[in-house]
Structures are given as structure tokens and as C-alpha cells.
Amino acid sequence: QKIAVCVSGGGTNLQAIIDKINDGTIKNTEISVVISNKPDAYALERAKKAGIDAVCIRPKDYENRDDFANTMVDTLKKHDIDLVVLAGYLVIVPVKMIHEYRNRIINIHPSLIPSHCGMGYYGLKVHESVLATGNKVTGATVHFVDEEADHGPIILQKAVKVHENDTPEILQKRVMEEAEWNILPEAIDLIGAGKVKVIDGIAHIEE
Ligand code: GRF
């Protein structure tokens, strides 16, 4: 399967995907393009180092959302993309793109949705919220993207313990290392193997 990875930041999730394709953990998959909305995202550097086509598509470079949406979809079609992976991508996915790629766009969110998610919950804010509510367990979720933020069919989740004296930064790092960097590659591999089906809004995984 050909995947596009959309990024906005450091690209550690992208790096996990690159590394697990290279070590054979993720089968039947190639990253055809990395798309960022930030020209200076280190994730673009990681893509270039790995010899992967890296493009910057910035919403504010377009007259309106439609032009941005069309450019995104055209780029995906040009690369013959089967699956879009949002990995720390901080742009609201245009509805046109969701319609064109229904149940073929996945996102990694650093909490156990439906907790601590939705508009405004991204990056450290998610972990600040977890600590503020005194949760003893948090984690990460891979889900299909639909028209609502952090809301589509859940594919995989992995729980992570919250420790006494955790700061948001320490907790974020643990969630990335113990959860994100494992379940995102695993979900890509499962989808590549045709093992994930969405029935009545629920994602089912063939064992
Ligand atoms: C992190 O906050 C991570 O939890 C979330 O996206 C942000 C950046 O990740 N998934 P990355 O290092 O750019 O993959």
C-alpha cells in the first residue's frame, strides 16, 4: 500500500514508521510522500534524509479552504495514495479530503479517546488535561478520521500509567515511547494486510 504521512512538528511518529518499514515490522507499505503545513517542520528533514518526497502545503498560501483542499487531494491522487496517516498534523482535514478518502485517513491522538480530545486538545495540552483531572491511566489512540475532530472509528489503543510527579513533558514522552510509536505502525501494518474493517461505525480487526 502507498501511504502519505501528514506532519506539523518533530516527526517522531514519522520516524517510527520509517524505521519499522525498514526493519520489516510494517509490511506491504511504502511512504510515497510526506506533507507538512510547516516549512520548517523537522519531520520534513527526516523525510528527506530517508529519501522520501517531502512537500509543504500551507493553508494560508491559498485564497480559500477549497483551493487548499483541492491541492491536498490532487497531491494524494498524484502519488496514488491508498492510506493517509496524520502524525502530529495540526491542520483540520478538509471535508472534501475526508469524503475522497473515507476510512482511509488515520490519526494518532495522545489520549484514550473519547477522553481529553477534540478541538483544542493537542500536544502538551492533552497531557496537562490528563494531569489536571488526576487520571491514573492515559494512553494513545489510532482512529479513522471523520468530520469531527478526534472522533472516528477507533482502530487501536494502548494504555500508559500516569506516575506521581509526572510533568506534562514527562508524560508526553512516555505516551509517545510506550504507545504512539508502537500502535501507529501496528495500525498501518494491519490496514496494509487488509485486516481492518469498519462496520456500522465500529472498526473490527481480524486476528
Ligand atoms: C505529539 O504531541 C504527539 O503526541 C502527537 O503529535 C505531536 C508531535 O508528534 N501525536 P511528532 O513527534 O511530530 O510525531
Coordinates of C-alpha atoms and ligand atoms in Angstrom, one line a residue:
Q1 CA 0.0 0.0 0.0
K2 CA 1.2 3.6 -0.7
I3 CA 0.8 5.9 2.2
A4 CA 1.1 9.7 2.7
V5 CA 2.2 10.9 6.1
C6 CA 1.0 14.4 7.2
V7 CA 3.1 16.2 9.8
S8 CA 3.5 19.5 11.5
G9 CA 6.3 19.1 14.0
G10 CA 9.3 17.0 15.1
G11 CA 8.1 13.9 13.2
T12 CA 9.0 11.2 15.8
N13 CA 5.9 9.3 14.7
L14 CA 7.0 9.6 11.1
Q15 CA 10.4 8.3 12.1
A16 CA 8.9 5.3 13.9
I17 CA 7.0 4.5 10.7
I18 CA 10.2 4.8 8.5
D19 CA 12.2 2.7 10.9
K20 CA 9.5 -0.1 11.2
I21 CA 9.2 -0.2 7.4
N22 CA 12.9 -0.6 7.2
D23 CA 13.1 -3.4 9.8
G24 CA 10.2 -5.3 8.3
T25 CA 7.7 -4.7 11.2
I26 CA 5.4 -2.9 8.8
K27 CA 4.9 -5.0 5.7
N28 CA 3.4 -4.2 2.3
T29 CA 3.8 -0.5 2.7
E30 CA 5.8 2.4 1.2
I31 CA 5.7 6.1 2.2
S32 CA 5.2 7.8 -1.1
V33 CA 5.0 11.4 0.2
V34 CA 5.3 13.4 3.4
I35 CA 3.2 16.5 3.6
S36 CA 3.7 19.3 6.1
N37 CA 1.9 22.6 6.7
K38 CA 5.0 24.0 8.3
P39 CA 8.1 24.6 6.0
D40 CA 10.4 24.3 9.0
A41 CA 9.0 21.1 10.5
Y42 CA 11.9 18.8 11.4
A43 CA 9.7 16.0 10.1
L44 CA 10.5 17.2 6.5
E45 CA 14.2 16.8 7.3
R46 CA 13.6 13.2 8.4
A47 CA 11.7 12.5 5.2
K48 CA 14.5 14.0 3.0
K49 CA 17.1 12.0 4.9
A50 CA 15.1 8.9 4.2
G51 CA 14.8 9.8 0.5
I52 CA 11.1 10.3 0.7
D53 CA 9.3 13.0 -1.4
A54 CA 8.6 15.9 1.1
V55 CA 6.2 18.7 0.3
C56 CA 5.0 21.7 2.2
I57 CA 1.3 22.7 1.6
R58 CA 0.3 25.7 3.8
P59 CA -3.4 26.6 4.2
K60 CA -2.5 30.3 4.4
D61 CA -0.9 30.1 0.9
Y62 CA -4.4 29.6 -0.6
E63 CA -7.2 32.0 -1.3
N64 CA -9.7 29.8 0.4
R65 CA -10.2 26.4 2.1
D66 CA -11.4 24.9 -1.2
D67 CA -8.1 25.6 -3.0
F68 CA -6.2 24.2 -0.1
A69 CA -8.4 21.1 -0.1
N70 CA -8.1 20.6 -3.8
T71 CA -4.3 20.9 -3.6
M72 CA -4.2 18.3 -0.8
V73 CA -6.4 15.9 -2.7
D74 CA -4.6 16.4 -6.0
T75 CA -1.2 15.7 -4.3
L76 CA -2.6 12.5 -2.8
K77 CA -4.0 11.4 -6.2
K78 CA -0.8 12.2 -8.0
H79 CA 1.0 9.9 -5.6
D80 CA -1.6 7.2 -6.0
I81 CA -2.1 7.1 -2.2
D82 CA -4.1 4.3 -0.5
L83 CA -3.9 5.5 3.1
V84 CA -3.3 8.9 4.6
V85 CA -1.6 8.9 8.1
L86 CA -1.9 12.0 10.2
A87 CA 1.2 12.0 12.6
G88 CA 1.2 15.1 14.7
Y89 CA -0.6 17.0 11.9
L90 CA -2.3 20.1 13.4
V91 CA -4.5 21.1 10.4
I92 CA -8.2 20.4 10.3
V93 CA -8.6 17.9 7.5
P94 CA -10.8 19.4 4.8
V95 CA -14.2 17.7 4.4
K96 CA -13.5 17.1 0.7
M97 CA -10.4 15.1 1.6
I98 CA -12.4 13.1 4.2
H99 CA -15.1 12.3 1.6
E100 CA -12.5 11.3 -1.0
Y101 CA -10.6 9.1 1.5
R102 CA -13.5 7.8 3.7
N103 CA -12.0 5.4 6.2
R104 CA -8.6 5.7 4.6
I105 CA -7.3 8.5 6.8
I106 CA -6.0 7.6 10.2
N107 CA -4.8 9.8 13.1
I108 CA -2.8 9.2 16.2
H109 CA -4.1 11.1 19.3
P110 CA -2.1 11.0 22.5
S111 CA -5.0 10.1 24.9
L112 CA -7.6 7.3 25.2
I113 CA -10.4 9.0 23.2
P114 CA -13.1 10.0 23.9
S115 CA -11.3 11.4 26.9
H116 CA -9.1 14.5 26.6
C117 CA -9.7 15.0 22.8
G118 CA -11.4 17.3 20.3
M119 CA -10.8 20.9 19.4
G120 CA -8.0 22.4 21.4
Y121 CA -6.6 19.2 22.7
Y122 CA -3.3 18.7 21.1
G123 CA 0.4 18.4 22.1
L124 CA 1.1 19.2 25.7
K125 CA -2.4 20.4 26.3
V126 CA -3.7 16.8 26.2
H127 CA -1.3 15.8 29.0
E128 CA -2.0 18.9 31.0
S129 CA -5.6 17.9 30.9
V130 CA -4.9 14.3 32.0
L131 CA -2.8 15.6 35.0
A132 CA -5.5 18.2 35.9
T133 CA -8.2 15.5 36.1
G134 CA -6.0 13.2 38.2
N135 CA -6.3 10.3 35.7
K136 CA -4.2 7.3 36.8
V137 CA -4.1 5.9 33.3
T138 CA -3.8 7.6 29.9
G139 CA -2.5 6.4 26.6
A140 CA -2.8 6.8 22.8
T141 CA -5.4 6.1 20.2
V142 CA -5.3 5.4 16.4
H143 CA -8.6 6.1 14.8
F144 CA -10.1 6.7 11.4
V145 CA -10.7 10.4 10.7
D146 CA -14.2 11.6 10.1
E147 CA -15.8 15.1 10.0
E148 CA -15.4 15.7 13.8
A149 CA -12.0 16.2 15.5
D150 CA -10.6 13.0 17.2
H151 CA -13.9 11.2 16.7
G152 CA -13.8 8.5 14.0
P153 CA -13.8 4.6 14.5
I154 CA -11.1 3.6 17.0
I155 CA -8.6 1.1 15.5
L156 CA -6.0 0.6 18.3
Q157 CA -5.4 2.0 21.8
K158 CA -2.6 1.4 24.3
A159 CA -2.8 2.4 27.9
V160 CA 0.1 4.2 29.7
K161 CA 0.4 4.6 33.5
V162 CA 0.4 8.1 35.0
H163 CA 3.1 8.4 37.6
E164 CA 3.2 10.6 40.7
N165 CA 5.1 13.9 40.0
D166 CA 4.7 13.5 36.2
T167 CA 5.0 16.7 34.4
P168 CA 3.2 17.2 31.0
E169 CA 6.5 16.8 29.2
I170 CA 7.5 13.6 31.1
L171 CA 4.0 12.1 30.5
Q172 CA 4.1 13.1 26.8
K173 CA 7.4 11.4 26.3
R174 CA 6.2 8.2 28.0
V175 CA 3.0 8.2 25.9
M176 CA 5.0 8.6 22.7
E177 CA 7.6 6.0 23.6
E178 CA 5.3 3.4 25.1
A179 CA 2.2 3.9 23.0
E180 CA 2.3 6.2 19.9
W181 CA 5.4 4.8 18.3
N182 CA 4.0 1.3 18.6
I183 CA 0.3 1.5 17.8
L184 CA 0.6 3.8 14.8
P185 CA 3.0 1.5 12.9
E186 CA 0.9 -1.5 14.0
A187 CA -2.3 0.1 12.6
I188 CA -0.6 0.8 9.3
D189 CA 0.6 -2.8 9.1
L190 CA -2.9 -4.2 9.9
I191 CA -4.5 -1.9 7.3
G192 CA -1.9 -2.9 4.8
A193 CA -2.8 -6.5 5.4
G194 CA -6.5 -5.8 4.9
K195 CA -7.3 -6.8 8.4
V196 CA -9.2 -3.7 9.5
K197 CA -12.9 -3.3 8.5
V198 CA -15.4 -0.6 9.6
I199 CA -18.9 -1.9 10.2
D200 CA -21.6 0.4 11.4
G201 CA -19.0 2.9 12.6
I202 CA -17.0 0.4 14.6
A203 CA -13.6 -0.8 13.4
H204 CA -13.0 -4.5 13.6
I205 CA -9.6 -6.2 13.4
E206 CA -9.2 -9.7 12.0
E207 CA -7.0 -11.7 14.5
Ligands
GRF1 C1 3.0 14.9 19.8 O1 2.3 15.8 20.7 C2 2.3 13.6 19.7 O2 1.8 13.2 21.0 C3 1.2 13.8 18.8 O3 1.8 14.8 17.8 C4 2.8 15.5 18.4 C5 4.1 15.6 17.6 O4 4.4 14.3 17.3 N1 0.8 12.6 18.1 P1 5.6 14.0 16.2 O5 6.9 14.0 17.0 O6 5.7 15.2 15.3 O7 5.3 12.7 15.6

